[in-house]
Amino acid sequence: MANFNTHLNVAFMASGVASLTVYKAGLIDDSGFLMCVVLGTMGGLLPDLDSDNSTPIKLGFNIISFVFAFGLVMHWRSELSLLALMTLWLAGYGFMRYVVFYVFTTMTVHRGVIHSVPYMAILGLGLTCLSYYLLQAPLTASWFYGLFLFSGAMVHLLLDELYSVNLSNMKMKRSSGTAMKFYQHKDKWWYLSLYVLLALLVYFAPPFEPFWQQISSPTPWAQLKVGMLPTMLENMLY
């Protein structure tokens, strides 16, 4: 399987190119461009969340713990004293970073159901719903956020599958097929739950047709032809 730096660099480059393309087409604004790059890069690390000692899981839980503690303080800031807020901050961070982290790593197995396509689809679609309904982000941006997170995860899974091929003698390693998977019989009940949850998210997802009409329209993509090449190079070619 590919290592952390490979996943990080490839996901960053892929999400950067794709984000710049839709940004140049006028489909996202400045902040949307940055968010898509970040989310695509994060997506490239997500499938390794089931590895107890991986860098992504440690970094991810540190960030989640910080955000959780920050959210608690912001919610109770007008009702609690400074000392109580400090206690709440530390308790919230400690709960997520140590208790939830311990439960999560105990219940998950590396390359289990988390390391699968339906699980990543749930995270991507869940982010779209969260962004649109809770954060009230624009429809187009919300769909792009979810798609970039999911696409980054697919880059990760594809890299793992590519690394499972021994190119020197074109043989498949034992890890082949354990990355880009949609179902495993030994985890059938987990996968059933995943697909049920995915179906519910599809049902409650923001409207997709307006988003599809926007990205399938030739108008935004026509803008890519304007200024695609440096002026000097355009003069030489044309």
mmCIF file of C-alpha atoms in Angstrom:
data_model
loop_
_atom_site.group_PDB
_atom_site.id
_atom_site.type_symbol
_atom_site.label_atom_id
_atom_site.label_comp_id
_atom_site.label_asym_id
_atom_site.label_seq_id
_atom_site.Cartn_x
_atom_site.Cartn_y
_atom_site.Cartn_z
ATOM 1 C CA MET A 1 0.000 0.000 0.000
ATOM 2 C CA ALA A 2 1.090 3.581 -0.565
ATOM 3 C CA ASN A 3 2.599 5.454 2.376
ATOM 4 C CA PHE A 4 1.332 8.615 4.047
ATOM 5 C CA ASN A 5 3.446 11.060 2.022
ATOM 6 C CA THR A 6 2.358 9.492 -1.270
ATOM 7 C CA HIS A 7 -1.315 9.716 -0.348
ATOM 8 C CA LEU A 8 -0.913 13.289 0.863
ATOM 9 C CA ASN A 9 1.026 14.562 -2.152
ATOM 10 C CA VAL A 10 -1.040 12.829 -4.829
ATOM 11 C CA ALA A 11 -4.340 13.866 -3.224
ATOM 12 C CA PHE A 12 -3.117 17.451 -2.916
ATOM 13 C CA MET A 13 -2.005 17.606 -6.550
ATOM 14 C CA ALA A 14 -5.183 15.970 -7.872
ATOM 15 C CA SER A 15 -7.525 18.134 -5.796
ATOM 16 C CA GLY A 16 -5.492 21.243 -6.625
ATOM 17 C CA VAL A 17 -5.759 20.692 -10.386
ATOM 18 C CA ALA A 18 -9.474 19.848 -10.210
ATOM 19 C CA SER A 19 -10.245 22.774 -7.878
ATOM 20 C CA LEU A 20 -8.376 25.215 -10.086
ATOM 21 C CA THR A 21 -10.331 23.960 -13.094
ATOM 22 C CA VAL A 22 -13.780 24.510 -11.569
ATOM 23 C CA TYR A 23 -12.578 27.801 -10.066
ATOM 24 C CA LYS A 24 -11.411 29.050 -13.464
ATOM 25 C CA ALA A 25 -14.774 27.983 -14.879
ATOM 26 C CA GLY A 26 -16.464 30.262 -12.343
ATOM 27 C CA LEU A 27 -18.306 27.454 -10.568
ATOM 28 C CA ILE A 28 -16.796 28.226 -7.141
ATOM 29 C CA ASP A 29 -15.500 31.392 -5.499
ATOM 30 C CA ASP A 30 -12.167 32.034 -3.778
ATOM 31 C CA SER A 31 -13.130 30.416 -0.479
ATOM 32 C CA GLY A 32 -14.749 27.510 -2.318
ATOM 33 C CA PHE A 33 -11.518 26.922 -4.211
ATOM 34 C CA LEU A 34 -9.504 26.704 -0.996
ATOM 35 C CA MET A 35 -12.096 24.469 0.652
ATOM 36 C CA CYS A 36 -12.123 22.060 -2.292
ATOM 37 C CA VAL A 37 -8.328 21.758 -2.199
ATOM 38 C CA VAL A 38 -8.368 21.113 1.554
ATOM 39 C CA LEU A 39 -11.259 18.643 1.394
ATOM 40 C CA GLY A 40 -9.775 16.763 -1.545
ATOM 41 C CA THR A 41 -6.487 16.457 0.313
ATOM 42 C CA MET A 42 -8.265 15.346 3.490
ATOM 43 C CA GLY A 43 -10.207 12.808 1.450
ATOM 44 C CA GLY A 44 -6.919 11.353 0.317
ATOM 45 C CA LEU A 45 -6.164 10.470 3.944
ATOM 46 C CA LEU A 46 -9.608 9.368 5.137
ATOM 47 C CA PRO A 47 -9.505 5.634 4.285
ATOM 48 C CA ASP A 48 -6.616 5.140 6.703
ATOM 49 C CA LEU A 49 -8.728 6.279 9.633
ATOM 50 C CA ASP A 50 -9.099 2.614 10.575
ATOM 51 C CA SER A 51 -5.359 2.230 11.129
ATOM 52 C CA ASP A 52 -4.795 2.715 14.868
ATOM 53 C CA ASN A 53 -1.238 4.052 14.584
ATOM 54 C CA SER A 54 -1.483 5.948 11.295
ATOM 55 C CA THR A 55 -0.662 9.636 11.004
ATOM 56 C CA PRO A 56 -4.110 10.491 9.529
ATOM 57 C CA ILE A 57 -6.039 9.028 12.462
ATOM 58 C CA LYS A 58 -3.894 10.795 15.061
ATOM 59 C CA LEU A 59 -3.977 14.100 13.198
ATOM 60 C CA GLY A 60 -7.663 13.731 12.419
ATOM 61 C CA PHE A 61 -8.690 13.073 16.003
ATOM 62 C CA ASN A 62 -6.563 15.953 17.225
ATOM 63 C CA ILE A 63 -8.382 18.299 14.852
ATOM 64 C CA ILE A 64 -11.808 16.828 15.621
ATOM 65 C CA SER A 65 -11.150 17.074 19.359
ATOM 66 C CA PHE A 66 -10.133 20.701 19.029
ATOM 67 C CA VAL A 67 -13.193 21.573 16.930
ATOM 68 C CA PHE A 68 -15.490 19.710 19.355
ATOM 69 C CA ALA A 69 -14.052 21.538 22.363
ATOM 70 C CA PHE A 70 -14.280 24.858 20.522
ATOM 71 C CA GLY A 71 -17.928 24.172 19.631
ATOM 72 C CA LEU A 72 -18.794 23.416 23.258
ATOM 73 C CA VAL A 73 -17.214 26.657 24.453
ATOM 74 C CA MET A 74 -18.944 28.714 21.759
ATOM 75 C CA HIS A 75 -22.303 27.173 22.619
ATOM 76 C CA TRP A 76 -22.036 27.795 26.379
ATOM 77 C CA ARG A 77 -19.919 30.969 26.323
ATOM 78 C CA SER A 78 -22.702 33.274 27.532
ATOM 79 C CA GLU A 79 -23.933 30.991 30.315
ATOM 80 C CA LEU A 80 -20.777 29.750 32.049
ATOM 81 C CA SER A 81 -17.980 31.415 33.974
ATOM 82 C CA LEU A 82 -14.433 31.584 32.632
ATOM 83 C CA LEU A 83 -13.282 28.759 34.921
ATOM 84 C CA ALA A 84 -16.232 26.593 33.859
ATOM 85 C CA LEU A 85 -15.504 27.274 30.190
ATOM 86 C CA MET A 86 -11.862 26.293 30.655
ATOM 87 C CA THR A 87 -12.957 23.080 32.358
ATOM 88 C CA LEU A 88 -15.473 22.382 29.596
ATOM 89 C CA TRP A 89 -12.795 22.998 26.948
ATOM 90 C CA LEU A 90 -10.373 20.507 28.520
ATOM 91 C CA ALA A 91 -13.100 17.950 29.239
ATOM 92 C CA GLY A 92 -14.471 18.149 25.691
ATOM 93 C CA TYR A 93 -11.034 17.794 24.137
ATOM 94 C CA GLY A 94 -10.041 14.947 26.436
ATOM 95 C CA PHE A 95 -13.306 13.084 25.827
ATOM 96 C CA MET A 96 -12.910 13.142 22.041
ATOM 97 C CA ARG A 97 -9.145 12.646 21.927
ATOM 98 C CA TYR A 98 -8.896 9.787 24.397
ATOM 99 C CA VAL A 99 -12.295 8.209 25.103
ATOM 100 C CA VAL A 100 -13.834 8.369 21.613
ATOM 101 C CA PHE A 101 -10.446 7.682 20.015
ATOM 102 C CA TYR A 102 -10.007 4.566 22.164
ATOM 103 C CA VAL A 103 -13.501 3.280 21.346
ATOM 104 C CA PHE A 104 -12.992 3.999 17.642
ATOM 105 C CA THR A 105 -9.646 2.224 17.380
ATOM 106 C CA THR A 106 -10.953 -0.733 19.408
ATOM 107 C CA MET A 107 -13.970 -1.234 17.139
ATOM 108 C CA THR A 108 -12.209 -0.784 13.791
ATOM 109 C CA VAL A 109 -9.874 -3.069 11.861
ATOM 110 C CA HIS A 110 -7.462 -1.735 9.255
ATOM 111 C CA ARG A 111 -8.824 -2.173 5.731
ATOM 112 C CA GLY A 112 -12.214 -3.078 7.153
ATOM 113 C CA VAL A 113 -15.509 -1.410 6.233
ATOM 114 C CA ILE A 114 -14.017 2.076 6.610
ATOM 115 C CA HIS A 115 -11.526 1.290 3.855
ATOM 116 C CA SER A 116 -14.308 0.896 1.271
ATOM 117 C CA VAL A 117 -16.156 2.824 -1.432
ATOM 118 C CA PRO A 118 -19.614 2.950 0.255
ATOM 119 C CA TYR A 119 -18.129 4.289 3.498
ATOM 120 C CA MET A 120 -16.346 7.085 1.635
ATOM 121 C CA ALA A 121 -19.532 7.820 -0.317
ATOM 122 C CA ILE A 122 -21.373 8.234 2.990
ATOM 123 C CA LEU A 123 -18.758 10.695 4.232
ATOM 124 C CA GLY A 124 -18.876 12.690 0.999
ATOM 125 C CA LEU A 125 -22.661 12.815 0.796
ATOM 126 C CA GLY A 126 -22.895 13.488 4.519
ATOM 127 C CA LEU A 127 -20.618 16.490 4.100
ATOM 128 C CA THR A 128 -22.814 17.773 1.275
ATOM 129 C CA CYS A 129 -25.909 17.536 3.477
ATOM 130 C CA LEU A 130 -24.120 19.113 6.443
ATOM 131 C CA SER A 131 -22.796 21.967 4.342
ATOM 132 C CA TYR A 132 -26.123 22.725 2.669
ATOM 133 C CA TYR A 133 -28.651 22.184 5.453
ATOM 134 C CA LEU A 134 -26.699 23.094 8.585
ATOM 135 C CA LEU A 135 -24.024 25.519 7.393
ATOM 136 C CA GLN A 136 -26.325 26.942 4.694
ATOM 137 C CA ALA A 137 -23.620 26.981 2.042
ATOM 138 C CA PRO A 138 -24.665 27.468 -1.597
ATOM 139 C CA LEU A 139 -26.001 24.388 -3.365
ATOM 140 C CA THR A 140 -23.175 24.193 -5.902
ATOM 141 C CA ALA A 141 -20.465 24.630 -3.279
ATOM 142 C CA SER A 142 -22.057 22.000 -1.027
ATOM 143 C CA TRP A 143 -22.062 19.398 -3.777
ATOM 144 C CA PHE A 144 -18.498 20.235 -4.741
ATOM 145 C CA TYR A 145 -17.367 19.895 -1.123
ATOM 146 C CA GLY A 146 -18.805 16.404 -0.865
ATOM 147 C CA LEU A 147 -17.547 15.374 -4.291
ATOM 148 C CA PHE A 148 -14.010 16.567 -3.599
ATOM 149 C CA LEU A 149 -13.904 14.721 -0.275
ATOM 150 C CA PHE A 150 -15.148 11.557 -1.975
ATOM 151 C CA SER A 151 -12.827 11.969 -4.971
ATOM 152 C CA GLY A 152 -9.829 12.397 -2.697
ATOM 153 C CA ALA A 153 -10.762 9.169 -0.942
ATOM 154 C CA MET A 154 -11.044 7.410 -4.323
ATOM 155 C CA VAL A 155 -7.532 8.608 -5.175
ATOM 156 C CA HIS A 156 -6.348 6.981 -1.936
ATOM 157 C CA LEU A 157 -8.076 3.674 -2.670
ATOM 158 C CA LEU A 158 -6.820 3.664 -6.262
ATOM 159 C CA LEU A 159 -3.240 4.260 -5.108
ATOM 160 C CA ASP A 160 -3.493 1.359 -2.679
ATOM 161 C CA GLU A 161 -4.731 -0.893 -5.463
ATOM 162 C CA LEU A 162 -1.931 0.236 -7.788
ATOM 163 C CA TYR A 163 0.617 -0.480 -5.071
ATOM 164 C CA SER A 164 -0.811 -3.988 -4.737
ATOM 165 C CA VAL A 165 0.561 -4.828 -8.188
ATOM 166 C CA ASN A 166 4.141 -6.076 -8.364
ATOM 167 C CA LEU A 167 5.205 -4.333 -11.560
ATOM 168 C CA SER A 168 8.516 -6.191 -11.839
ATOM 169 C CA ASN A 169 6.830 -9.491 -12.676
ATOM 170 C CA MET A 170 3.240 -8.233 -13.086
ATOM 171 C CA LYS A 171 1.877 -10.278 -10.201
ATOM 172 C CA MET A 172 -0.833 -9.310 -7.772
ATOM 173 C CA LYS A 173 0.158 -8.995 -4.125
ATOM 174 C CA ARG A 174 -1.929 -10.443 -1.311
ATOM 175 C CA SER A 175 -3.302 -6.968 -0.564
ATOM 176 C CA SER A 176 -4.899 -6.738 -4.027
ATOM 177 C CA GLY A 177 -8.631 -6.090 -3.839
ATOM 178 C CA THR A 178 -8.609 -5.030 -0.189
ATOM 179 C CA ALA A 179 -8.668 -1.304 -0.955
ATOM 180 C CA MET A 180 -11.194 -0.464 -3.683
ATOM 181 C CA LYS A 181 -13.979 -2.683 -2.393
ATOM 182 C CA PHE A 182 -17.763 -2.418 -2.330
ATOM 183 C CA TYR A 183 -18.587 -5.490 -0.245
ATOM 184 C CA GLN A 184 -17.017 -8.231 1.855
ATOM 185 C CA HIS A 185 -19.051 -11.233 2.873
ATOM 186 C CA LYS A 186 -17.459 -11.507 6.323
ATOM 187 C CA ASP A 187 -18.739 -8.000 7.087
ATOM 188 C CA LYS A 188 -22.086 -8.406 5.339
ATOM 189 C CA TRP A 189 -24.145 -6.876 8.151
ATOM 190 C CA TRP A 190 -21.858 -3.860 8.350
ATOM 191 C CA TYR A 191 -22.122 -3.371 4.603
ATOM 192 C CA LEU A 192 -25.897 -3.736 4.734
ATOM 193 C CA SER A 193 -25.964 -0.945 7.307
ATOM 194 C CA LEU A 194 -23.679 1.181 5.146
ATOM 195 C CA TYR A 195 -25.891 0.849 2.077
ATOM 196 C CA VAL A 196 -29.043 1.563 4.087
ATOM 197 C CA LEU A 197 -27.449 4.730 5.465
ATOM 198 C CA LEU A 198 -26.205 5.672 2.008
ATOM 199 C CA ALA A 199 -29.719 5.237 0.577
ATOM 200 C CA LEU A 200 -31.123 7.514 3.296
ATOM 201 C CA LEU A 201 -28.510 10.169 2.538
ATOM 202 C CA VAL A 202 -29.327 9.979 -1.172
ATOM 203 C CA TYR A 203 -33.012 10.449 -0.352
ATOM 204 C CA PHE A 204 -32.434 13.474 1.899
ATOM 205 C CA ALA A 205 -29.599 14.968 -0.150
ATOM 206 C CA PRO A 206 -29.881 18.527 -1.525
ATOM 207 C CA PRO A 207 -31.364 18.829 -5.038
ATOM 208 C CA PHE A 208 -28.914 17.392 -7.538
ATOM 209 C CA GLU A 209 -30.578 18.442 -10.794
ATOM 210 C CA PRO A 210 -29.774 22.196 -10.498
ATOM 211 C CA PHE A 211 -26.171 21.314 -9.701
ATOM 212 C CA TRP A 212 -25.973 18.941 -12.656
ATOM 213 C CA GLN A 213 -27.499 21.515 -14.984
ATOM 214 C CA GLN A 214 -24.905 24.039 -13.904
ATOM 215 C CA ILE A 215 -21.868 21.824 -14.348
ATOM 216 C CA SER A 216 -23.168 20.272 -17.588
ATOM 217 C CA SER A 217 -23.812 23.662 -19.181
ATOM 218 C CA PRO A 218 -21.153 24.571 -21.795
ATOM 219 C CA THR A 219 -21.107 28.210 -20.638
ATOM 220 C CA PRO A 220 -18.798 27.911 -17.596
ATOM 221 C CA TRP A 221 -16.424 25.538 -19.374
ATOM 222 C CA ALA A 222 -16.110 27.960 -22.283
ATOM 223 C CA GLN A 223 -14.357 30.328 -19.874
ATOM 224 C CA LEU A 224 -11.487 27.865 -19.606
ATOM 225 C CA LYS A 225 -10.488 28.668 -23.186
ATOM 226 C CA VAL A 226 -9.972 32.304 -22.252
ATOM 227 C CA GLY A 227 -6.482 32.841 -20.944
ATOM 228 C CA MET A 228 -5.643 29.140 -20.785
ATOM 229 C CA LEU A 229 -2.201 29.688 -22.299
ATOM 230 C CA PRO A 230 0.268 32.516 -21.690
ATOM 231 C CA THR A 231 -0.092 35.360 -24.195
ATOM 232 C CA MET A 232 3.366 34.762 -25.669
ATOM 233 C CA LEU A 233 2.620 31.078 -26.257
ATOM 234 C CA GLU A 234 -0.788 31.866 -27.781
ATOM 235 C CA ASN A 235 0.846 34.301 -30.207
ATOM 236 C CA MET A 236 3.358 31.647 -31.240
ATOM 237 C CA LEU A 237 0.633 29.035 -31.816
ATOM 238 C CA TYR A 238 -1.947 31.236 -33.448
#
